Coordinates of C-alpha atoms in Angstrom, one line a residue:
Chain L
M1 CA 76.6 72.4 98.6
F2 CA 79.3 72.9 101.1
S3 CA 80.3 71.0 104.2
F4 CA 82.4 72.8 106.8
T5 CA 83.6 71.2 110.0
V6 CA 84.2 73.7 112.7
T7 CA 87.3 73.2 114.8
G8 CA 87.6 76.5 116.4
A9 CA 85.5 79.6 117.1
G10 CA 85.8 82.8 118.9
H11 CA 85.1 86.5 119.2
L12 CA 87.4 89.5 118.7
P13 CA 85.8 92.3 120.6
T14 CA 87.8 95.2 119.3
A15 CA 87.3 94.1 115.7
K16 CA 83.7 93.1 116.5
V17 CA 84.3 89.9 114.7
Y18 CA 82.8 86.5 115.4
Y19 CA 84.6 83.8 113.6
V20 CA 84.7 80.1 113.1
E21 CA 87.6 78.1 111.6
G22 CA 87.8 74.7 110.3
A23 CA 87.9 72.4 107.3
L24 CA 86.0 72.8 104.1
D25 CA 85.2 69.1 103.4
A26 CA 83.2 69.7 100.3
G27 CA 82.0 72.5 98.0
L28 CA 82.9 76.1 98.2
I29 CA 82.0 78.7 100.7
R30 CA 81.5 82.5 100.3
G31 CA 80.4 85.4 102.3
G32 CA 76.7 86.1 102.4
E33 CA 75.6 82.5 102.7
T34 CA 73.4 81.2 105.4
A35 CA 74.6 77.9 106.9
R36 CA 72.6 75.3 108.6
I37 CA 74.2 73.6 111.7
E38 CA 73.8 69.9 111.3
G39 CA 72.0 68.3 114.2
S40 CA 70.4 71.6 115.2
Q41 CA 67.1 71.9 113.6
D42 CA 66.6 75.6 114.1
R43 CA 70.0 77.1 114.3
R44 CA 71.5 79.1 111.5
I45 CA 74.5 81.3 111.1
V46 CA 75.2 83.8 108.4
I47 CA 78.7 83.8 106.9
K48 CA 79.9 87.3 106.4
S49 CA 83.2 86.5 104.7
V50 CA 86.1 84.2 104.2
A51 CA 89.2 85.6 105.8
L52 CA 92.5 86.0 104.1
I53 CA 95.1 85.0 106.7
E54 CA 98.6 86.2 106.0
G55 CA 101.2 83.5 106.4
G56 CA 98.9 81.4 108.6
T57 CA 99.8 77.8 109.1
G58 CA 97.6 74.8 108.3
R59 CA 96.1 76.1 105.1
G60 CA 95.0 73.7 102.4
N61 CA 91.3 73.1 103.0
R62 CA 91.3 75.1 106.3
F63 CA 89.6 78.4 106.4
T64 CA 88.4 81.0 108.8
L65 CA 85.0 82.5 108.3
S66 CA 83.7 85.7 109.9
I67 CA 80.1 85.2 110.8
E68 CA 77.3 87.4 112.1
R69 CA 76.9 87.3 115.8
P70 CA 75.1 84.1 116.6
P71 CA 72.2 84.1 119.0
F72 CA 74.1 81.5 121.1
P73 CA 77.7 81.3 122.3
V74 CA 79.8 81.0 119.3
E75 CA 81.9 78.3 121.0
E76 CA 79.0 76.0 120.7
L77 CA 79.8 75.7 117.0
V78 CA 83.0 73.8 117.7
G79 CA 82.8 70.3 116.5
R80 CA 79.7 70.9 114.5
T81 CA 79.3 70.7 110.7
L82 CA 77.9 73.6 108.7
T83 CA 76.2 73.1 105.5
D84 CA 74.6 75.5 103.2
L85 CA 70.9 76.3 103.5
P86 CA 69.1 75.5 100.3
G87 CA 68.2 78.8 98.6
S88 CA 70.6 80.9 100.6
Chain T
M1 CA 84.8 123.2 94.0
N2 CA 85.2 121.3 90.8
S3 CA 83.0 118.4 90.0
L4 CA 84.7 115.2 89.1
P5 CA 83.4 112.0 87.6
G6 CA 82.3 109.4 90.1
G7 CA 80.7 112.0 92.3
F8 CA 83.9 113.5 93.6
S9 CA 84.5 117.1 94.3
A10 CA 87.8 118.8 94.5
G11 CA 89.0 122.1 95.9
G12 CA 92.2 124.0 95.5
S13 CA 93.7 126.3 93.1
I14 CA 94.8 123.9 90.4
P15 CA 92.4 124.1 87.5
L16 CA 91.4 120.9 86.0
T17 CA 93.1 121.6 82.7
S18 CA 96.4 123.3 82.9
T19 CA 100.1 122.8 82.4
Y20 CA 102.4 123.6 85.2
S21 CA 106.1 124.4 84.9
I22 CA 109.1 123.7 87.0
G23 CA 109.2 126.1 89.9
Q24 CA 105.5 127.0 89.7
P25 CA 103.9 127.2 93.1
Y26 CA 100.7 125.3 93.7
S27 CA 98.3 124.8 96.5
V28 CA 95.6 122.2 96.7
A29 CA 92.8 121.8 99.2
P30 CA 91.9 118.2 99.9
L31 CA 89.0 116.5 98.3
S32 CA 86.1 116.7 100.5
G33 CA 85.8 113.8 102.8
F34 CA 89.1 112.4 101.8
G35 CA 91.2 113.2 104.8
S36 CA 94.6 114.6 104.6
T37 CA 97.2 114.0 102.0
S38 CA 100.6 112.7 102.8
R39 CA 102.2 112.8 99.4
A40 CA 101.9 112.3 95.7
Y41 CA 104.3 111.3 93.0
Y42 CA 105.2 112.4 89.6
P43 CA 105.7 109.5 87.2
G44 CA 109.2 108.2 87.7
V45 CA 110.2 111.0 90.0
P46 CA 110.6 110.2 93.6
A47 CA 109.8 113.7 94.8
A48 CA 106.9 113.8 97.1
L49 CA 104.4 116.6 97.1
G50 CA 102.7 118.0 100.0
P51 CA 99.4 119.9 100.0
S52 CA 101.3 122.9 98.8
G53 CA 104.7 123.5 97.3
V54 CA 106.5 124.0 94.1
F55 CA 106.4 121.7 91.1
N56 CA 109.8 120.3 90.4
Q57 CA 108.9 118.9 87.0
T58 CA 106.7 120.1 84.3
A59 CA 103.4 118.4 84.7
S60 CA 100.3 118.4 82.6
I61 CA 97.0 118.3 84.3
A62 CA 94.6 116.1 82.5
P63 CA 91.2 117.4 81.5
S64 CA 88.2 116.5 83.5
S65 CA 86.3 114.9 80.6
V66 CA 85.4 111.3 81.0
S67 CA 87.2 109.3 78.4
T68 CA 89.3 106.2 78.5
D69 CA 92.4 108.2 77.6
A70 CA 92.0 111.0 80.1
H71 CA 94.3 110.3 83.0
Y72 CA 94.0 112.0 86.3
T73 CA 97.3 110.6 87.2
N74 CA 99.8 113.0 85.6
I75 CA 100.9 113.4 89.1
E76 CA 100.7 110.0 90.6
I77 CA 99.3 109.3 93.9
G78 CA 101.0 107.0 96.4
P79 CA 99.2 104.7 98.7
F80 CA 96.8 106.3 101.0
T81 CA 97.4 109.7 99.5
Y82 CA 94.0 110.2 98.1
T83 CA 93.4 113.9 98.6
Y84 CA 94.4 116.5 96.1
D85 CA 92.2 117.4 93.2
S86 CA 91.5 115.6 90.1
T87 CA 95.0 115.8 89.0
V88 CA 96.1 113.1 91.4
V89 CA 93.0 111.1 92.1
Y90 CA 93.9 107.5 91.7
G91 CA 92.9 105.7 88.5
S92 CA 91.8 106.9 85.1
A93 CA 88.8 109.0 84.3
A94 CA 87.0 105.9 83.2
E95 CA 87.8 104.1 86.3
L96 CA 86.7 107.0 88.4
A97 CA 83.5 107.3 86.5
A98 CA 82.5 103.7 86.8
P99 CA 80.2 103.4 89.9
S100 CA 81.7 100.2 90.9
R101 CA 85.1 101.7 90.9
A102 CA 84.3 104.9 92.6
P103 CA 84.6 103.6 96.2
A104 CA 88.0 102.2 95.5
A105 CA 89.1 105.4 93.9
R106 CA 87.7 107.4 96.7
E107 CA 89.8 105.4 99.2
G108 CA 92.9 105.7 97.1
M109 CA 93.4 102.1 97.6
L110 CA 95.6 99.6 96.0
D111 CA 93.4 97.7 93.7
F112 CA 93.9 99.9 90.7
S113 CA 97.1 99.8 88.8
G114 CA 99.0 101.6 91.5
P115 CA 101.3 104.3 90.2
R116 CA 100.2 104.6 86.6
Q117 CA 102.1 105.6 83.6
V118 CA 101.2 108.9 82.2
A119 CA 100.4 110.0 78.8
G120 CA 100.3 113.7 79.6
A121 CA 101.4 116.6 77.5
A122 CA 104.6 116.8 79.5
S123 CA 105.4 113.2 78.9
Q124 CA 107.4 112.3 75.8
S125 CA 106.4 108.6 76.1
V126 CA 103.9 106.8 74.0
G127 CA 101.9 106.2 77.2
A128 CA 101.0 102.9 78.8
P129 CA 98.4 100.8 77.0
G130 CA 94.9 100.9 78.4
L131 CA 93.3 97.9 79.9
G132 CA 91.7 96.7 76.7
E133 CA 94.8 97.5 74.7
S134 CA 97.0 95.7 77.1
L135 CA 95.2 92.5 76.5
I136 CA 96.1 92.5 72.8
P137 CA 98.9 90.1 72.3
I138 CA 102.2 91.6 71.1
W139 CA 100.7 95.1 70.7
G140 CA 99.9 95.5 74.4
S141 CA 103.2 94.4 75.8
G142 CA 105.1 96.0 73.0
R143 CA 103.5 99.4 73.8
A144 CA 104.1 98.9 77.4
A145 CA 107.7 98.0 76.8
I146 CA 108.3 101.1 74.7
N147 CA 106.6 103.2 77.3
D148 CA 108.7 101.7 80.1
F149 CA 111.9 102.4 78.2
Q150 CA 110.8 105.9 77.4
E151 CA 110.0 106.5 81.1
G152 CA 113.3 105.1 82.2
R153 CA 112.0 101.9 83.7
W154 CA 114.5 99.6 82.1
G155 CA 113.6 96.5 84.2
W156 CA 110.0 96.6 83.3
G157 CA 110.8 97.5 79.8
L158 CA 112.8 94.3 79.5
V159 CA 110.0 92.3 81.1
N160 CA 107.4 93.7 78.7
T161 CA 109.8 93.1 75.8
A162 CA 110.0 89.5 76.8
L163 CA 106.3 89.4 77.1
A164 CA 105.9 90.7 73.6
V165 CA 108.2 88.1 72.3
S166 CA 106.3 85.4 74.2
D167 CA 103.2 86.8 72.7
V168 CA 104.6 86.0 69.3
F169 CA 104.8 82.3 70.3
L170 CA 101.4 82.4 71.9
V171 CA 99.8 83.7 68.7
K172 CA 101.8 81.2 66.7
S173 CA 100.6 78.4 68.9
L174 CA 97.0 79.6 68.6
V175 CA 97.3 79.6 64.9
T176 CA 99.0 76.3 64.8
A177 CA 96.3 74.8 66.9
G178 CA 93.8 75.6 64.2
G179 CA 91.4 77.3 66.4
K180 CA 91.5 74.7 69.2
L181 CA 90.9 76.0 72.6
V182 CA 94.5 76.6 73.7
V183 CA 93.8 80.1 74.9
K184 CA 93.7 79.0 78.5
G185 CA 96.9 77.0 78.4
G186 CA 98.6 79.8 76.4
A187 CA 97.5 82.4 78.8
K188 CA 98.6 80.3 81.7
L189 CA 102.0 79.8 80.1
L190 CA 102.3 83.4 79.2
G191 CA 101.3 84.5 82.6
R192 CA 103.7 82.2 84.3
E193 CA 106.6 83.2 82.1
A194 CA 105.8 86.8 82.5
A195 CA 105.5 86.5 86.2
E196 CA 108.7 84.6 86.5
Q197 CA 110.6 87.1 84.3
A198 CA 109.1 90.0 86.2
S199 CA 110.1 88.6 89.6
T200 CA 113.6 87.8 88.3
V201 CA 114.1 91.3 87.1
V202 CA 112.8 92.8 90.2
A203 CA 114.8 90.4 92.3
R204 CA 117.9 91.7 90.5
E205 CA 116.8 95.2 91.1
V206 CA 116.7 94.7 94.8
G207 CA 120.0 93.0 94.8
E208 CA 118.9 89.4 95.2
Q209 CA 120.6 86.6 93.4
V210 CA 118.1 84.7 91.4
V211 CA 116.9 81.9 93.5
E212 CA 116.4 78.4 92.3
R213 CA 112.9 77.0 92.6
S214 CA 114.0 74.6 95.3
A215 CA 112.2 76.1 98.2
S216 CA 109.3 74.3 99.6
A217 CA 106.2 76.0 98.4
A218 CA 104.3 74.9 101.4
G219 CA 107.0 76.2 103.7
L220 CA 107.0 79.6 102.0
L221 CA 103.2 79.8 102.3
S222 CA 103.4 79.4 106.0
E223 CA 105.9 82.2 106.5
S224 CA 105.3 85.8 107.0
V225 CA 107.6 88.5 105.8
T226 CA 109.8 89.6 108.6
G227 CA 111.6 92.8 109.1
N228 CA 111.6 96.0 111.0
A229 CA 108.3 97.5 112.1
I230 CA 106.8 100.1 109.9
D231 CA 107.4 103.7 111.1
P232 CA 104.7 104.2 113.9
A233 CA 103.8 107.6 112.6
R234 CA 103.2 106.3 109.2
L235 CA 101.1 103.4 110.5
S236 CA 99.1 105.9 112.5
R237 CA 98.3 107.9 109.4
I238 CA 97.3 104.8 107.5
K239 CA 95.3 103.5 110.4
A240 CA 93.5 106.9 110.8
A241 CA 92.7 107.1 107.2
F242 CA 91.4 103.5 107.1
Q243 CA 89.3 103.9 110.2
R244 CA 87.9 107.2 109.3
T245 CA 85.0 105.5 107.5
G246 CA 84.2 103.1 110.3
R247 CA 86.6 100.4 109.3
V248 CA 88.9 98.7 111.8
I249 CA 92.5 97.9 112.1
D250 CA 92.6 95.9 115.3
Q251 CA 96.0 95.8 117.0
S252 CA 94.6 94.9 120.4
A253 CA 96.0 92.3 122.7
D254 CA 93.2 90.0 121.5
A255 CA 94.3 90.5 117.9
E256 CA 97.9 90.0 118.8
R257 CA 97.0 86.7 120.6
Y258 CA 95.0 85.6 117.6
L259 CA 97.8 86.3 115.2
Q260 CA 100.4 84.6 117.4
M261 CA 98.1 81.6 117.8
H262 CA 97.8 81.3 114.0
K263 CA 101.4 82.3 113.3
A264 CA 100.0 84.9 111.0
G265 CA 101.4 88.3 110.1
G266 CA 98.0 89.8 109.6
V267 CA 94.4 88.8 108.8
T268 CA 91.9 90.5 106.6
F269 CA 88.4 89.3 107.6
D270 CA 86.7 91.4 105.1
A271 CA 86.8 94.8 103.4
R272 CA 86.4 96.6 106.7
T273 CA 88.3 94.5 109.2
V274 CA 92.0 93.9 109.5
L275 CA 94.1 92.4 112.3
L276 CA 97.7 93.5 112.5
P277 CA 100.3 92.8 115.1
Q278 CA 101.4 95.7 117.3
R279 CA 104.6 96.1 115.3
P280 CA 103.8 95.1 111.8
T281 CA 106.2 95.2 108.9
T282 CA 105.5 97.6 106.0
T283 CA 104.8 94.6 103.9
A284 CA 102.2 93.3 106.3
V285 CA 100.4 96.6 106.5
F286 CA 100.1 97.1 102.7
E287 CA 99.4 93.5 102.1
E288 CA 96.3 93.6 104.3
M289 CA 95.2 96.8 102.7
I290 CA 95.4 95.1 99.3
H291 CA 93.4 92.2 100.7
T292 CA 90.7 94.6 101.9
A293 CA 90.5 95.8 98.3
Q294 CA 90.2 92.3 97.1
H295 CA 87.2 91.8 99.4
R296 CA 85.7 95.1 98.6
T297 CA 85.8 94.8 94.8
G298 CA 84.4 91.3 95.0
R299 CA 87.4 89.8 93.3
F300 CA 88.0 87.3 96.1
A301 CA 84.4 86.1 96.0
E302 CA 84.6 85.9 92.2
A303 CA 87.8 83.8 92.4
I304 CA 86.2 81.5 94.9
G305 CA 83.4 80.9 92.4
Q306 CA 85.8 80.3 89.6
F307 CA 88.6 78.4 91.3
G308 CA 87.3 77.2 94.6
N309 CA 88.3 78.4 98.0
A310 CA 91.8 77.1 98.3
Q311 CA 93.0 78.2 94.9
A312 CA 91.2 81.6 95.2
E313 CA 93.1 82.3 98.4
V314 CA 96.4 81.5 96.7
R315 CA 95.5 83.7 93.8
M316 CA 94.7 86.6 96.1
E317 CA 98.0 86.1 97.8
I318 CA 99.8 86.1 94.5
E319 CA 98.1 89.2 93.4
A320 CA 98.9 90.9 96.6
A321 CA 102.6 89.8 96.5
E322 CA 102.9 91.1 92.9
K323 CA 101.5 94.5 93.9
L324 CA 103.8 94.6 96.8
I325 CA 106.8 94.0 94.5
N326 CA 105.6 96.3 91.7
Y327 CA 104.9 99.2 94.0
R328 CA 107.6 98.6 96.5
K329 CA 109.0 102.1 95.9
A330 CA 105.7 103.8 96.3
Y331 CA 104.9 101.8 99.4
Q332 CA 108.5 102.4 100.7
I333 CA 109.0 98.7 101.4
P334 CA 112.5 97.8 102.5
A335 CA 114.4 95.7 100.0
S336 CA 114.9 93.0 102.6
E337 CA 111.2 92.6 102.8
T338 CA 110.7 92.7 99.0
R339 CA 113.3 89.9 98.7
Q340 CA 111.2 87.8 101.0
T341 CA 108.0 88.6 99.1
I342 CA 109.7 87.6 95.9
Q343 CA 110.6 84.2 97.4
R344 CA 107.2 83.8 98.8
L345 CA 105.6 84.7 95.5
R346 CA 107.5 81.9 93.9
G347 CA 106.3 79.5 96.5
L348 CA 102.7 80.6 96.0
R349 CA 103.0 80.2 92.2
E350 CA 104.2 76.7 92.7
Q351 CA 100.8 76.1 94.4
L352 CA 99.0 76.7 91.1
R353 CA 101.2 74.5 89.0

């Protein structure tokens, strides 16, 4: 069971990457998992991988996740909490 | 075309089992689908080989049979130099034959052992220990030390000698503990000592004074290695090879902005996607390539499961830094960058204490 608070999100068109970044408040998080967005009954995102950021600041429990393109603007994830979907 | 384990095929005029002499001309066609070759290395000899030329050292070409002792690395391959025929395909026969390893070998990437030691007919050394053998206390490091000395790698010979000595204490502690589970602690101690000794020796090799462990680990973590940008032509070759199979090294304005915003020297999103600044250092380029291998082989995911996200990330950084230091010559990393990597490595290791 993980809980990930999204503090930033974006899209890198050349790399074709959609990403979210934020704090992992509990649990562990890996690529291939489907996350539920707390407060949004039907919305899900699929986490593709956890990025390795070279020399990036603000590490600790802060991570960047690449995600599959969501069916809504990725920026809408900022401020939301992701939790793992049971059985994912 | 010759068939190789792991589904590779090779062309060229070098038979799979032959011994070549100094001055003997050779010519090798690239492995199919492997792109072009930039260079390959003989063990311990800095001479680079092109797709054709003349051997400048007697070399024995390993047989094509699949066995743990059959090396395809009598001529060692440098980073991203993954063409040639079986004689220079990265990794041992067993590694190449293993399906899970094949993609990594095909890409000539950095997640194997890098430039390997060779136990070929031309070599007078005992040969480096195999993976299983290397895990045997005393014996593994002892053999590695002898091999290092015989191959002229005095620094690593000393490191492995120290390791063998520390193995003695490890074994003693295991015996003393009367079968208690001290393996973990022992291994940790051993690993730490080994790593410290290794980095100290390497630090001396690159002309650095041994630095006290006073630097802030957190500070080191947040710093990228700085230096001159990698030769653009070299970067282009690396980039072309990486992107040939649909992978991406993004150096766009967006990527640059992202990196600046995060004060990052590079980002590896996954096995196929890397962000680099427009003028990356040699270290940054190879570090991200190593990280792609960590993603691709599943080692990062495995480490997350074992240690949690934060520690897994540090462990991947440590592993990458160690490879950058160990293979600095093959990667042609400037000494000034290696010195920074050594310092950074120390900071990273502090994170695990």
